[in-house]
DNA sequence: CCACTGACTACTT
DNA sequence: CAAGTAGCCAGTG
């Protein structure tokens, strides 16, 4: 029978790439929205990443907590997941700075020790 | 199909 | 560092 992609071909490949990228993030590492979007093939799609997380994280098992903004900070407001994300990251070995920021030079996926 | 929204980013003041 | 402005693009109503 003919091979049909079927299955969620309603969404753009970009959207699906985001899911793949996020699921590919190793523990103890993080990625910025812009980075995920770039790896997905759309360096301008940072905003879409957040949207996808909202829509897909419910049905997919996405480690959304490994996604932070370009400043290495959690974008979620307090009481809306901020503390949850922070807890999940710390549980994976990600340390936070005194200013609630993550050292991207150390934890950003693909980044070295910063040296 | 049009309008609005949004877990963003970068630049400027 | 904070606030304002602009660009960006897919999901939802």
PDB file of C-alpha atoms (C1' of nucleotides) in Angstrom:
ATOM      1  CA  UNK A   1       0.000   0.000   0.000  1.00  0.00           C
ATOM      2  CA  UNK A   2       1.058   3.485  -0.526  1.00  0.00           C
ATOM      3  CA  UNK A   3       3.114   5.114   2.087  1.00  0.00           C
ATOM      4  CA  UNK A   4       1.235   7.958   3.556  1.00  0.00           C
ATOM      5  CA  UNK A   5       2.727  10.229   6.132  1.00  0.00           C
ATOM      6  CA  UNK A   6      -0.720  10.756   7.647  1.00  0.00           C
ATOM      7  CA  UNK A   7      -0.475  11.504  11.290  1.00  0.00           C
ATOM      8  CA  UNK A   8      -0.411  15.174  12.186  1.00  0.00           C
ATOM      9  CA  UNK A   9       0.504  16.380   8.722  1.00  0.00           C
ATOM     10  CA  UNK A  10      -1.834  19.194   9.575  1.00  0.00           C
ATOM     11  CA  UNK A  11       0.974  20.953  11.353  1.00  0.00           C
ATOM     12  CA  UNK A  12       4.022  22.349   9.610  1.00  0.00           C
ATOM     13  CA  UNK A  13       7.273  20.372   9.642  1.00  0.00           C
ATOM     14  CA  UNK A  14       8.765  23.201  11.602  1.00  0.00           C
ATOM     15  CA  UNK A  15       6.414  22.500  14.445  1.00  0.00           C
ATOM     16  CA  UNK A  16       7.325  18.848  14.435  1.00  0.00           C
ATOM     17  CA  UNK A  17      11.023  19.661  14.313  1.00  0.00           C
ATOM     18  CA  UNK A  18      10.650  21.615  17.480  1.00  0.00           C
ATOM     19  CA  UNK A  19       9.261  18.583  19.208  1.00  0.00           C
ATOM     20  CA  UNK A  20      12.186  16.493  17.997  1.00  0.00           C
ATOM     21  CA  UNK A  21      14.748  19.071  19.080  1.00  0.00           C
ATOM     22  CA  UNK A  22      13.309  19.503  22.521  1.00  0.00           C
ATOM     23  CA  UNK A  23      13.125  15.790  23.051  1.00  0.00           C
ATOM     24  CA  UNK A  24      16.761  15.576  21.998  1.00  0.00           C
ATOM     25  CA  UNK A  25      17.973  17.886  24.734  1.00  0.00           C
ATOM     26  CA  UNK A  26      20.126  15.858  27.138  1.00  0.00           C
ATOM     27  CA  UNK A  27      19.656  16.125  30.848  1.00  0.00           C
ATOM     28  CA  UNK A  28      21.577  18.824  32.612  1.00  0.00           C
ATOM     29  CA  UNK A  29      21.419  21.011  29.506  1.00  0.00           C
ATOM     30  CA  UNK A  30      19.148  23.782  28.345  1.00  0.00           C
ATOM     31  CA  UNK A  31      18.304  25.555  25.102  1.00  0.00           C
ATOM     32  CA  UNK A  32      16.935  28.977  24.419  1.00  0.00           C
ATOM     33  CA  UNK A  33      13.738  29.409  22.424  1.00  0.00           C
ATOM     34  CA  UNK A  34      15.670  30.975  19.602  1.00  0.00           C
ATOM     35  CA  UNK A  35      18.137  28.090  19.599  1.00  0.00           C
ATOM     36  CA  UNK A  36      15.422  25.478  19.421  1.00  0.00           C
ATOM     37  CA  UNK A  37      13.771  27.388  16.612  1.00  0.00           C
ATOM     38  CA  UNK A  38      17.065  27.633  14.753  1.00  0.00           C
ATOM     39  CA  UNK A  39      17.711  23.910  15.077  1.00  0.00           C
ATOM     40  CA  UNK A  40      14.177  23.308  13.884  1.00  0.00           C
ATOM     41  CA  UNK A  41      14.994  25.298  10.761  1.00  0.00           C
ATOM     42  CA  UNK A  42      13.553  28.667  11.683  1.00  0.00           C
ATOM     43  CA  UNK A  43      15.829  31.046  13.611  1.00  0.00           C
ATOM     44  CA  UNK A  44      12.949  33.527  13.692  1.00  0.00           C
ATOM     45  CA  UNK A  45      10.488  31.111  15.154  1.00  0.00           C
ATOM     46  CA  UNK A  46      11.424  31.615  18.776  1.00  0.00           C
ATOM     47  CA  UNK A  47       7.919  32.710  19.608  1.00  0.00           C
ATOM     48  CA  UNK A  48       6.429  29.711  17.939  1.00  0.00           C
ATOM     49  CA  UNK A  49       8.483  27.451  20.173  1.00  0.00           C
ATOM     50  CA  UNK A  50       6.652  28.749  23.181  1.00  0.00           C
ATOM     51  CA  UNK A  51       3.357  28.245  21.392  1.00  0.00           C
ATOM     52  CA  UNK A  52       4.249  24.684  20.432  1.00  0.00           C
ATOM     53  CA  UNK A  53       5.180  23.902  23.980  1.00  0.00           C
ATOM     54  CA  UNK A  54       1.777  25.067  25.099  1.00  0.00           C
ATOM     55  CA  UNK A  55      -0.012  23.026  22.496  1.00  0.00           C
ATOM     56  CA  UNK A  56       2.097  19.909  22.310  1.00  0.00           C
ATOM     57  CA  UNK A  57       3.527  19.436  25.771  1.00  0.00           C
ATOM     58  CA  UNK A  58       0.076  18.302  26.821  1.00  0.00           C
ATOM     59  CA  UNK A  59      -0.096  15.362  24.428  1.00  0.00           C
ATOM     60  CA  UNK A  60       3.600  14.869  23.947  1.00  0.00           C
ATOM     61  CA  UNK A  61       6.066  14.107  26.626  1.00  0.00           C
ATOM     62  CA  UNK A  62       8.174  17.168  26.147  1.00  0.00           C
ATOM     63  CA  UNK A  63      10.904  18.235  28.551  1.00  0.00           C
ATOM     64  CA  UNK A  64       9.728  21.814  28.184  1.00  0.00           C
ATOM     65  CA  UNK A  65      11.548  22.683  31.378  1.00  0.00           C
ATOM     66  CA  UNK A  66      14.814  22.477  29.436  1.00  0.00           C
ATOM     67  CA  UNK A  67      13.790  25.479  27.391  1.00  0.00           C
ATOM     68  CA  UNK A  68      14.579  28.943  28.712  1.00  0.00           C
ATOM     69  CA  UNK A  69      14.908  32.390  27.166  1.00  0.00           C
ATOM     70  CA  UNK A  70      18.085  33.784  25.610  1.00  0.00           C
ATOM     71  CA  UNK A  71      19.074  35.426  28.879  1.00  0.00           C
ATOM     72  CA  UNK A  72      19.290  32.085  30.607  1.00  0.00           C
ATOM     73  CA  UNK A  73      16.261  32.968  32.653  1.00  0.00           C
ATOM     74  CA  UNK A  74      12.941  31.244  33.085  1.00  0.00           C
ATOM     75  CA  UNK A  75      10.259  33.096  31.209  1.00  0.00           C
ATOM     76  CA  UNK A  76       7.341  31.769  33.155  1.00  0.00           C
ATOM     77  CA  UNK A  77       5.900  34.060  35.796  1.00  0.00           C
ATOM     78  CA  UNK A  78       5.950  32.974  39.393  1.00  0.00           C
ATOM     79  CA  UNK A  79       3.107  30.665  40.242  1.00  0.00           C
ATOM     80  CA  UNK A  80       2.756  29.743  36.567  1.00  0.00           C
ATOM     81  CA  UNK A  81       5.468  27.142  36.345  1.00  0.00           C
ATOM     82  CA  UNK A  82       8.529  29.159  37.205  1.00  0.00           C
ATOM     83  CA  UNK A  83       9.183  27.293  40.400  1.00  0.00           C
ATOM     84  CA  UNK A  84       8.326  24.017  38.736  1.00  0.00           C
ATOM     85  CA  UNK A  85      10.784  24.512  35.912  1.00  0.00           C
ATOM     86  CA  UNK A  86      13.490  25.642  38.283  1.00  0.00           C
ATOM     87  CA  UNK A  87      12.955  22.585  40.438  1.00  0.00           C
ATOM     88  CA  UNK A  88      13.100  20.238  37.455  1.00  0.00           C
ATOM     89  CA  UNK A  89      16.303  21.808  36.171  1.00  0.00           C
ATOM     90  CA  UNK A  90      17.994  21.712  39.537  1.00  0.00           C
ATOM     91  CA  UNK A  91      17.005  18.081  39.834  1.00  0.00           C
ATOM     92  CA  UNK A  92      18.903  17.448  36.595  1.00  0.00           C
ATOM     93  CA  UNK A  93      22.030  19.162  37.822  1.00  0.00           C
ATOM     94  CA  UNK A  94      21.454  22.661  36.494  1.00  0.00           C
ATOM     95  CA  UNK A  95      22.580  25.300  38.951  1.00  0.00           C
ATOM     96  CA  UNK A  96      21.065  28.758  39.163  1.00  0.00           C
ATOM     97  CA  UNK A  97      22.873  32.020  39.774  1.00  0.00           C
ATOM     98  CA  UNK A  98      21.966  34.214  42.742  1.00  0.00           C
ATOM     99  CA  UNK A  99      19.917  36.234  40.273  1.00  0.00           C
ATOM    100  CA  UNK A 100      17.760  33.284  39.255  1.00  0.00           C
ATOM    101  CA  UNK A 101      19.694  32.972  36.010  1.00  0.00           C
ATOM    102  CA  UNK A 102      21.288  29.951  34.358  1.00  0.00           C
ATOM    103  CA  UNK A 103      24.868  30.100  33.162  1.00  0.00           C
ATOM    104  CA  UNK A 104      24.358  29.404  29.478  1.00  0.00           C
ATOM    105  CA  UNK A 105      28.110  29.180  29.017  1.00  0.00           C
ATOM    106  CA  UNK A 106      27.922  25.998  31.013  1.00  0.00           C
ATOM    107  CA  UNK A 107      24.486  24.507  30.547  1.00  0.00           C
ATOM    108  CA  UNK A 108      23.572  25.577  27.058  1.00  0.00           C
ATOM    109  CA  UNK A 109      23.414  22.478  24.894  1.00  0.00           C
ATOM    110  CA  UNK A 110      26.355  22.599  22.534  1.00  0.00           C
ATOM    111  CA  UNK A 111      28.275  25.101  24.637  1.00  0.00           C
ATOM    112  CA  UNK A 112      31.548  24.233  26.266  1.00  0.00           C
ATOM    113  CA  UNK A 113      32.789  25.144  29.694  1.00  0.00           C
ATOM    114  CA  UNK A 114      32.939  28.665  28.366  1.00  0.00           C
ATOM    115  CA  UNK A 115      36.694  28.533  28.051  1.00  0.00           C
TER     116      UNK A 115
ATOM    117  C1'  DC B   1      -9.618  34.399   5.386  1.00  0.00           C
ATOM    118  C1'  DC B   2      -8.556  38.195   8.914  1.00  0.00           C
ATOM    119  C1'  DA B   3      -7.213  39.607  13.548  1.00  0.00           C
ATOM    120  C1'  DC B   4      -5.193  38.747  17.804  1.00  0.00           C
ATOM    121  C1'  DT B   5      -2.182  36.387  20.730  1.00  0.00           C
ATOM    122  C1'  DG B   6       2.187  34.785  22.599  1.00  0.00           C
ATOM    123  C1'  DA B   7       6.896  30.585  27.967  1.00  0.00           C
ATOM    124  C1'  DC B   8      10.953  35.398  22.162  1.00  0.00           C
ATOM    125  C1'  DT B   9      15.052  38.284  20.517  1.00  0.00           C
ATOM    126  C1'  DA B  10      17.613  42.194  19.432  1.00  0.00           C
ATOM    127  C1'  DC B  11      18.270  46.990  19.353  1.00  0.00           C
ATOM    128  C1'  DT B  12      17.628  51.651  21.271  1.00  0.00           C
ATOM    129  C1'  DT B  13      16.772  55.134  24.764  1.00  0.00           C
TER     130       DT B  13
ATOM    131  C1'  DC C   1      19.289  47.336  34.626  1.00  0.00           C
ATOM    132  C1'  DA C   2      14.499  48.895  32.996  1.00  0.00           C
ATOM    133  C1'  DA C   3      11.315  50.285  29.556  1.00  0.00           C
ATOM    134  C1'  DG C   4      10.051  51.030  24.827  1.00  0.00           C
ATOM    135  C1'  DT C   5      10.025  49.586  19.856  1.00  0.00           C
ATOM    136  C1'  DA C   6      10.173  46.502  15.942  1.00  0.00           C
ATOM    137  C1'  DG C   7      10.406  42.064  13.617  1.00  0.00           C
ATOM    138  C1'  DC C   8       8.958  37.411  13.435  1.00  0.00           C
ATOM    139  C1'  DC C   9       5.644  33.419  12.546  1.00  0.00           C
ATOM    140  C1'  DA C  10       2.386  29.630  13.709  1.00  0.00           C
ATOM    141  C1'  DG C  11      -1.910  28.483  16.465  1.00  0.00           C
ATOM    142  C1'  DT C  12      -6.561  29.736  17.620  1.00  0.00           C
ATOM    143  C1'  DG C  13     -11.163  32.054  17.245  1.00  0.00           C
TER     144       DG C  13
END
